[in-house]
Amino acid sequence: MEGYSRVKLLGEGSFGRVFLMREKKPGGRLVCVKQIHRVHQPKKQAFAPSGREKSSGVEVDLMKKLRHPNLIRLLKSFAGPSPLRQQHIVMEYCSGGDLRNYLKAAASGKQPLCLGEDKIWYWFVQLALGLHHMHQQRVLHRDLKTANIFLSNAGYLVLGDLGIARKLASGDAAATVIGTPLYMAPEVLEGKEYSFSSDVWALGCVLYELCTGKPHYSTTAEQDLPW
């Protein structure tokens, strides 16, 4: 990819791949690049945008408007070369990795991790500030979890992955059952309308993990959750 040299693959899923890359210039910084897959549809057109690619346009628009120290920072976005013209989202690289892996690495594996109260509050306030800024801009995250929280190079936490985030109009509510079941509020799982309080529920689930080193419930299956 012009302007960047690939360092390693960070992750891969149905939506595409995420790479660690370095800018091709003197003193070039490390960046995180999300590459969105396109779907091949020969009977209609050579390459049509996938659902995830369409949502990536929303993700980029939201990231441009959301500027806060505790939210992942967008650096640029662009389409790759023909014929694929895959969408690329270039973001700041958080060298500390995600909070889920941090908690796993810090735990002994035999006993639940218990962070000091001061650090728990320090991190929780950062997350609350980032989420508050999103909600002030009427943006619903919808997938707040430890895997989408990152440790910045400076040692503070930032919220990331706005792939399924949604901006709500005044008085509007969401209704799509979407996200990660373990962090979904009861009203989301029940298919009812929901709003910003569902993000606050998820934030409470993250706080529980910070305090105990493990999720608040042991199952990931929706039907086994107690609400």
PDB file of C-alpha atoms in Angstrom:
ATOM      1  CA  MET A   1       0.000   0.000   0.000  1.00  0.00           C
ATOM      2  CA  GLU A   2       1.514   3.277  -1.151  1.00  0.00           C
ATOM      3  CA  GLY A   3       2.822   5.429   1.674  1.00  0.00           C
ATOM      4  CA  TYR A   4       2.916   2.580   4.227  1.00  0.00           C
ATOM      5  CA  SER A   5       5.005  -0.516   4.839  1.00  0.00           C
ATOM      6  CA  ARG A   6       3.343  -3.523   6.432  1.00  0.00           C
ATOM      7  CA  VAL A   7       4.729  -4.636   9.809  1.00  0.00           C
ATOM      8  CA  LYS A   8       2.321  -7.414  10.787  1.00  0.00           C
ATOM      9  CA  LEU A   9      -1.274  -8.586  10.780  1.00  0.00           C
ATOM     10  CA  LEU A  10      -3.082  -7.603  13.988  1.00  0.00           C
ATOM     11  CA  GLY A  11      -6.425  -9.296  13.347  1.00  0.00           C
ATOM     12  CA  GLU A  12      -8.779 -10.688  10.737  1.00  0.00           C
ATOM     13  CA  GLY A  13     -12.521 -11.256  10.518  1.00  0.00           C
ATOM     14  CA  SER A  14     -15.440 -11.394   8.117  1.00  0.00           C
ATOM     15  CA  PHE A  15     -15.262  -7.618   7.630  1.00  0.00           C
ATOM     16  CA  GLY A  16     -11.610  -7.537   6.584  1.00  0.00           C
ATOM     17  CA  ARG A  17      -8.171  -7.293   8.153  1.00  0.00           C
ATOM     18  CA  VAL A  18      -6.324  -4.966  10.526  1.00  0.00           C
ATOM     19  CA  PHE A  19      -2.607  -4.344  10.008  1.00  0.00           C
ATOM     20  CA  LEU A  20       0.145  -2.648  11.915  1.00  0.00           C
ATOM     21  CA  MET A  21       1.948  -0.437   9.395  1.00  0.00           C
ATOM     22  CA  ARG A  22       4.657   2.209   9.374  1.00  0.00           C
ATOM     23  CA  GLU A  23       4.612   5.421   7.386  1.00  0.00           C
ATOM     24  CA  LYS A  24       7.168   5.464   4.561  1.00  0.00           C
ATOM     25  CA  LYS A  25       8.913   8.676   5.520  1.00  0.00           C
ATOM     26  CA  PRO A  26      11.780   9.662   7.808  1.00  0.00           C
ATOM     27  CA  GLY A  27      10.662   9.099  11.382  1.00  0.00           C
ATOM     28  CA  GLY A  28       7.435   7.520  10.128  1.00  0.00           C
ATOM     29  CA  ARG A  29       5.090   6.538  12.931  1.00  0.00           C
ATOM     30  CA  LEU A  30       3.389   3.218  13.485  1.00  0.00           C
ATOM     31  CA  VAL A  31      -0.318   3.237  12.581  1.00  0.00           C
ATOM     32  CA  CYS A  32      -3.221   0.805  12.649  1.00  0.00           C
ATOM     33  CA  VAL A  33      -4.892   0.246   9.251  1.00  0.00           C
ATOM     34  CA  LYS A  34      -8.295  -1.414   8.881  1.00  0.00           C
ATOM     35  CA  GLN A  35      -8.809  -2.848   5.393  1.00  0.00           C
ATOM     36  CA  ILE A  36     -12.454  -3.542   4.507  1.00  0.00           C
ATOM     37  CA  HIS A  37     -13.348  -6.481   2.253  1.00  0.00           C
ATOM     38  CA  ARG A  38     -15.390  -6.039  -0.919  1.00  0.00           C
ATOM     39  CA  VAL A  39     -17.795  -8.638  -2.290  1.00  0.00           C
ATOM     40  CA  HIS A  40     -17.351  -9.936  -5.836  1.00  0.00           C
ATOM     41  CA  GLN A  41     -20.640  -9.864  -7.770  1.00  0.00           C
ATOM     42  CA  PRO A  42     -19.845 -10.635 -11.445  1.00  0.00           C
ATOM     43  CA  LYS A  43     -23.476 -10.599 -12.680  1.00  0.00           C
ATOM     44  CA  LYS A  44     -24.107  -7.081 -11.416  1.00  0.00           C
ATOM     45  CA  GLN A  45     -20.799  -5.241 -11.280  1.00  0.00           C
ATOM     46  CA  ALA A  46     -17.191  -6.233 -10.793  1.00  0.00           C
ATOM     47  CA  PHE A  47     -17.057  -5.320  -7.138  1.00  0.00           C
ATOM     48  CA  ALA A  48     -19.904  -4.093  -4.966  1.00  0.00           C
ATOM     49  CA  PRO A  49     -19.537  -2.584  -1.491  1.00  0.00           C
ATOM     50  CA  SER A  50     -20.170  -5.089   1.281  1.00  0.00           C
ATOM     51  CA  GLY A  51     -22.450  -4.260   4.194  1.00  0.00           C
ATOM     52  CA  ARG A  52     -19.398  -3.794   6.365  1.00  0.00           C
ATOM     53  CA  GLU A  53     -17.875  -1.432   3.794  1.00  0.00           C
ATOM     54  CA  LYS A  54     -21.017   0.689   3.767  1.00  0.00           C
ATOM     55  CA  SER A  55     -20.867   0.877   7.554  1.00  0.00           C
ATOM     56  CA  SER A  56     -17.198   1.837   7.315  1.00  0.00           C
ATOM     57  CA  GLY A  57     -18.300   5.056   5.626  1.00  0.00           C
ATOM     58  CA  VAL A  58     -20.465   5.793   8.660  1.00  0.00           C
ATOM     59  CA  GLU A  59     -17.573   4.826  10.938  1.00  0.00           C
ATOM     60  CA  VAL A  60     -15.235   7.270   9.199  1.00  0.00           C
ATOM     61  CA  ASP A  61     -17.797  10.087   9.324  1.00  0.00           C
ATOM     62  CA  LEU A  62     -18.332   9.544  13.049  1.00  0.00           C
ATOM     63  CA  MET A  63     -14.603   9.379  13.785  1.00  0.00           C
ATOM     64  CA  LYS A  64     -14.069  12.691  11.968  1.00  0.00           C
ATOM     65  CA  LYS A  65     -16.593  14.358  14.253  1.00  0.00           C
ATOM     66  CA  LEU A  66     -15.591  12.648  17.508  1.00  0.00           C
ATOM     67  CA  ARG A  67     -12.389  14.210  18.822  1.00  0.00           C
ATOM     68  CA  HIS A  68     -11.529  13.319  22.397  1.00  0.00           C
ATOM     69  CA  PRO A  69      -8.412  12.051  24.226  1.00  0.00           C
ATOM     70  CA  ASN A  70     -10.272   8.873  25.236  1.00  0.00           C
ATOM     71  CA  LEU A  71     -11.558   8.002  21.748  1.00  0.00           C
ATOM     72  CA  ILE A  72      -9.441   6.332  19.061  1.00  0.00           C
ATOM     73  CA  ARG A  73      -8.115   8.958  16.644  1.00  0.00           C
ATOM     74  CA  LEU A  74      -8.708   8.818  12.893  1.00  0.00           C
ATOM     75  CA  LEU A  75      -5.654   9.816  10.860  1.00  0.00           C
ATOM     76  CA  LYS A  76      -7.022   9.359   7.324  1.00  0.00           C
ATOM     77  CA  SER A  77      -9.167   7.134   5.122  1.00  0.00           C
ATOM     78  CA  PHE A  78      -8.872   6.239   1.456  1.00  0.00           C
ATOM     79  CA  ALA A  79      -9.792   3.691  -1.219  1.00  0.00           C
ATOM     80  CA  GLY A  80      -7.122   1.315  -2.451  1.00  0.00           C
ATOM     81  CA  PRO A  81      -6.110   0.815  -6.108  1.00  0.00           C
ATOM     82  CA  SER A  82      -8.421  -0.638  -8.774  1.00  0.00           C
ATOM     83  CA  PRO A  83     -10.101  -3.026  -9.348  1.00  0.00           C
ATOM     84  CA  LEU A  84     -10.842  -3.755  -5.682  1.00  0.00           C
ATOM     85  CA  ARG A  85     -10.624  -0.199  -4.335  1.00  0.00           C
ATOM     86  CA  GLN A  86     -10.893  -1.523  -0.796  1.00  0.00           C
ATOM     87  CA  GLN A  87     -11.673   1.006   1.895  1.00  0.00           C
ATOM     88  CA  HIS A  88      -8.817   1.706   4.310  1.00  0.00           C
ATOM     89  CA  ILE A  89      -9.164   3.401   7.688  1.00  0.00           C
ATOM     90  CA  VAL A  90      -5.889   4.645   9.193  1.00  0.00           C
ATOM     91  CA  MET A  91      -5.946   5.147  12.966  1.00  0.00           C
ATOM     92  CA  GLU A  92      -3.512   5.822  15.773  1.00  0.00           C
ATOM     93  CA  TYR A  93      -1.714   2.715  16.991  1.00  0.00           C
ATOM     94  CA  CYS A  94      -2.145   1.875  20.667  1.00  0.00           C
ATOM     95  CA  SER A  95       0.992  -0.031  21.619  1.00  0.00           C
ATOM     96  CA  GLY A  96      -0.530  -1.362  24.849  1.00  0.00           C
ATOM     97  CA  GLY A  97      -3.013  -3.527  22.942  1.00  0.00           C
ATOM     98  CA  ASP A  98      -6.616  -4.057  23.996  1.00  0.00           C
ATOM     99  CA  LEU A  99      -7.941  -4.230  27.539  1.00  0.00           C
ATOM    100  CA  ARG A 100      -9.185  -7.810  27.185  1.00  0.00           C
ATOM    101  CA  ASN A 101      -5.687  -9.117  26.442  1.00  0.00           C
ATOM    102  CA  TYR A 102      -4.202  -6.875  29.122  1.00  0.00           C
ATOM    103  CA  LEU A 103      -6.454  -8.423  31.751  1.00  0.00           C
ATOM    104  CA  LYS A 104      -5.662 -11.930  30.506  1.00  0.00           C
ATOM    105  CA  ALA A 105      -1.916 -11.291  30.567  1.00  0.00           C
ATOM    106  CA  ALA A 106      -1.982  -9.646  33.987  1.00  0.00           C
ATOM    107  CA  ALA A 107      -3.979 -12.441  35.596  1.00  0.00           C
ATOM    108  CA  SER A 108      -2.176 -15.472  36.970  1.00  0.00           C
ATOM    109  CA  GLY A 109      -4.563 -17.827  35.219  1.00  0.00           C
ATOM    110  CA  LYS A 110      -5.510 -19.426  38.552  1.00  0.00           C
ATOM    111  CA  GLN A 111      -6.812 -16.461  40.519  1.00  0.00           C
ATOM    112  CA  PRO A 112      -9.013 -13.556  39.314  1.00  0.00           C
ATOM    113  CA  LEU A 113      -7.095 -10.353  38.739  1.00  0.00           C
ATOM    114  CA  CYS A 114      -7.800  -7.552  41.199  1.00  0.00           C
ATOM    115  CA  LEU A 115      -6.395  -4.176  40.107  1.00  0.00           C
ATOM    116  CA  GLY A 116      -5.773  -1.510  42.708  1.00  0.00           C
ATOM    117  CA  GLU A 117      -8.779   0.706  43.410  1.00  0.00           C
ATOM    118  CA  ASP A 118      -6.938   3.859  42.330  1.00  0.00           C
ATOM    119  CA  LYS A 119      -6.111   2.423  38.913  1.00  0.00           C
ATOM    120  CA  ILE A 120      -9.645   1.085  38.439  1.00  0.00           C
ATOM    121  CA  TRP A 121     -11.087   4.536  39.112  1.00  0.00           C
ATOM    122  CA  TYR A 122      -8.433   6.170  36.927  1.00  0.00           C
ATOM    123  CA  TRP A 123      -9.318   3.987  33.955  1.00  0.00           C
ATOM    124  CA  PHE A 124     -13.065   3.990  34.584  1.00  0.00           C
ATOM    125  CA  VAL A 125     -13.220   7.795  34.610  1.00  0.00           C
ATOM    126  CA  GLN A 126     -11.347   7.888  31.291  1.00  0.00           C
ATOM    127  CA  LEU A 127     -13.848   5.503  29.728  1.00  0.00           C
ATOM    128  CA  ALA A 128     -16.772   7.451  31.159  1.00  0.00           C
ATOM    129  CA  LEU A 129     -15.386  10.711  29.744  1.00  0.00           C
ATOM    130  CA  GLY A 130     -14.923   9.217  26.282  1.00  0.00           C
ATOM    131  CA  LEU A 131     -18.415   7.713  26.314  1.00  0.00           C
ATOM    132  CA  HIS A 132     -19.910  10.958  27.635  1.00  0.00           C
ATOM    133  CA  HIS A 133     -18.399  12.831  24.687  1.00  0.00           C
ATOM    134  CA  MET A 134     -19.919  10.308  22.268  1.00  0.00           C
ATOM    135  CA  HIS A 135     -23.316  10.678  23.880  1.00  0.00           C
ATOM    136  CA  GLN A 136     -23.057  14.472  23.827  1.00  0.00           C
ATOM    137  CA  GLN A 137     -22.700  14.133  20.055  1.00  0.00           C
ATOM    138  CA  ARG A 138     -25.680  11.724  20.133  1.00  0.00           C
ATOM    139  CA  VAL A 139     -23.566   8.753  19.041  1.00  0.00           C
ATOM    140  CA  LEU A 140     -24.432   5.306  20.399  1.00  0.00           C
ATOM    141  CA  HIS A 141     -21.428   2.927  20.477  1.00  0.00           C
ATOM    142  CA  ARG A 142     -23.392  -0.373  20.650  1.00  0.00           C
ATOM    143  CA  ASP A 143     -20.343  -2.621  21.089  1.00  0.00           C
ATOM    144  CA  LEU A 144     -18.546  -1.359  24.166  1.00  0.00           C
ATOM    145  CA  LYS A 145     -16.417  -4.193  25.611  1.00  0.00           C
ATOM    146  CA  THR A 146     -12.870  -4.834  26.805  1.00  0.00           C
ATOM    147  CA  ALA A 147     -11.801  -6.014  23.330  1.00  0.00           C
ATOM    148  CA  ASN A 148     -12.720  -2.578  21.927  1.00  0.00           C
ATOM    149  CA  ILE A 149     -10.851  -0.592  24.573  1.00  0.00           C
ATOM    150  CA  PHE A 150      -7.181   0.129  23.954  1.00  0.00           C
ATOM    151  CA  LEU A 151      -4.144   1.199  25.974  1.00  0.00           C
ATOM    152  CA  SER A 152      -2.587   4.232  24.326  1.00  0.00           C
ATOM    153  CA  ASN A 153       1.119   4.877  24.033  1.00  0.00           C
ATOM    154  CA  ALA A 154       0.768   7.346  26.912  1.00  0.00           C
ATOM    155  CA  GLY A 155      -0.852   4.745  29.171  1.00  0.00           C
ATOM    156  CA  TYR A 156      -4.466   5.898  29.179  1.00  0.00           C
ATOM    157  CA  LEU A 157      -7.520   4.130  27.779  1.00  0.00           C
ATOM    158  CA  VAL A 158      -9.316   4.932  24.518  1.00  0.00           C
ATOM    159  CA  LEU A 159     -12.576   3.584  23.121  1.00  0.00           C
ATOM    160  CA  GLY A 160     -12.343   2.170  19.614  1.00  0.00           C
ATOM    161  CA  ASP A 161     -14.139   0.200  16.890  1.00  0.00           C
ATOM    162  CA  LEU A 162     -17.108   2.348  15.905  1.00  0.00           C
ATOM    163  CA  GLY A 163     -18.046  -0.123  13.170  1.00  0.00           C
ATOM    164  CA  ILE A 164     -21.640  -0.531  14.397  1.00  0.00           C
ATOM    165  CA  ALA A 165     -22.007   2.836  16.133  1.00  0.00           C
ATOM    166  CA  ARG A 166     -25.049   4.914  15.258  1.00  0.00           C
ATOM    167  CA  LYS A 167     -25.940   8.570  15.505  1.00  0.00           C
ATOM    168  CA  LEU A 168     -29.394   9.110  16.990  1.00  0.00           C
ATOM    169  CA  ALA A 169     -31.624  12.027  16.127  1.00  0.00           C
ATOM    170  CA  SER A 170     -33.208  13.880  19.024  1.00  0.00           C
ATOM    171  CA  GLY A 171     -35.918  11.700  20.573  1.00  0.00           C
ATOM    172  CA  ASP A 172     -34.912   8.731  18.418  1.00  0.00           C
ATOM    173  CA  ALA A 173     -34.032   5.227  19.650  1.00  0.00           C
ATOM    174  CA  ALA A 174     -32.329   2.161  18.179  1.00  0.00           C
ATOM    175  CA  ALA A 175     -34.025  -1.231  17.872  1.00  0.00           C
ATOM    176  CA  THR A 176     -31.572  -3.526  16.061  1.00  0.00           C
ATOM    177  CA  VAL A 177     -30.298  -6.411  18.207  1.00  0.00           C
ATOM    178  CA  ILE A 178     -26.591  -5.933  17.623  1.00  0.00           C
ATOM    179  CA  GLY A 179     -23.379  -6.083  19.615  1.00  0.00           C
ATOM    180  CA  THR A 180     -21.787  -8.665  21.899  1.00  0.00           C
ATOM    181  CA  PRO A 181     -24.361 -10.578  24.023  1.00  0.00           C
ATOM    182  CA  LEU A 182     -22.261 -10.591  27.194  1.00  0.00           C
ATOM    183  CA  TYR A 183     -22.297  -6.774  27.227  1.00  0.00           C
ATOM    184  CA  MET A 184     -25.829  -6.202  25.894  1.00  0.00           C
ATOM    185  CA  ALA A 185     -28.387  -4.522  28.110  1.00  0.00           C
ATOM    186  CA  PRO A 186     -31.602  -6.518  28.752  1.00  0.00           C
ATOM    187  CA  GLU A 187     -33.675  -4.233  26.534  1.00  0.00           C
ATOM    188  CA  VAL A 188     -31.318  -4.867  23.596  1.00  0.00           C
ATOM    189  CA  LEU A 189     -31.480  -8.653  24.003  1.00  0.00           C
ATOM    190  CA  GLU A 190     -35.267  -8.501  24.290  1.00  0.00           C
ATOM    191  CA  GLY A 191     -35.561  -6.657  20.981  1.00  0.00           C
ATOM    192  CA  LYS A 192     -36.952  -3.510  22.587  1.00  0.00           C
ATOM    193  CA  GLU A 193     -36.028   0.055  21.701  1.00  0.00           C
ATOM    194  CA  TYR A 194     -32.893   1.291  23.436  1.00  0.00           C
ATOM    195  CA  SER A 195     -30.760   4.389  23.696  1.00  0.00           C
ATOM    196  CA  PHE A 196     -27.650   5.687  25.449  1.00  0.00           C
ATOM    197  CA  SER A 197     -28.351   3.848  28.696  1.00  0.00           C
ATOM    198  CA  SER A 198     -27.481   0.580  26.903  1.00  0.00           C
ATOM    199  CA  ASP A 199     -23.904   1.857  26.518  1.00  0.00           C
ATOM    200  CA  VAL A 200     -23.864   2.703  30.219  1.00  0.00           C
ATOM    201  CA  TRP A 201     -24.866  -0.897  31.003  1.00  0.00           C
ATOM    202  CA  ALA A 202     -21.947  -2.134  28.893  1.00  0.00           C
ATOM    203  CA  LEU A 203     -19.628   0.266  30.698  1.00  0.00           C
ATOM    204  CA  GLY A 204     -20.784  -1.262  33.992  1.00  0.00           C
ATOM    205  CA  CYS A 205     -19.904  -4.711  32.616  1.00  0.00           C
ATOM    206  CA  VAL A 206     -16.409  -3.435  31.811  1.00  0.00           C
ATOM    207  CA  LEU A 207     -16.087  -2.005  35.330  1.00  0.00           C
ATOM    208  CA  TYR A 208     -16.956  -5.428  36.752  1.00  0.00           C
ATOM    209  CA  GLU A 209     -14.136  -6.967  34.708  1.00  0.00           C
ATOM    210  CA  LEU A 210     -11.687  -4.331  35.922  1.00  0.00           C
ATOM    211  CA  CYS A 211     -12.609  -5.157  39.516  1.00  0.00           C
ATOM    212  CA  THR A 212     -12.616  -8.956  39.227  1.00  0.00           C
ATOM    213  CA  GLY A 213     -10.503  -9.785  36.179  1.00  0.00           C
ATOM    214  CA  LYS A 214     -13.324 -11.788  34.592  1.00  0.00           C
ATOM    215  CA  PRO A 215     -16.661 -11.131  32.810  1.00  0.00           C
ATOM    216  CA  HIS A 216     -19.752 -10.671  34.954  1.00  0.00           C
ATOM    217  CA  TYR A 217     -21.250 -13.880  33.533  1.00  0.00           C
ATOM    218  CA  SER A 218     -19.586 -17.069  32.332  1.00  0.00           C
ATOM    219  CA  THR A 219     -21.654 -17.754  29.189  1.00  0.00           C
ATOM    220  CA  THR A 220     -21.645 -15.979  25.842  1.00  0.00           C
ATOM    221  CA  ALA A 221     -24.877 -17.576  24.601  1.00  0.00           C
ATOM    222  CA  GLU A 222     -27.860 -15.207  24.589  1.00  0.00           C
ATOM    223  CA  GLN A 223     -30.292 -17.898  25.739  1.00  0.00           C
ATOM    224  CA  ASP A 224     -28.187 -18.638  28.844  1.00  0.00           C
ATOM    225  CA  LEU A 225     -27.999 -15.061  30.085  1.00  0.00           C
ATOM    226  CA  PRO A 226     -30.172 -14.442  33.183  1.00  0.00           C
ATOM    227  CA  TRP A 227     -32.114 -11.486  31.765  1.00  0.00           C
TER     228      TRP A 227
END
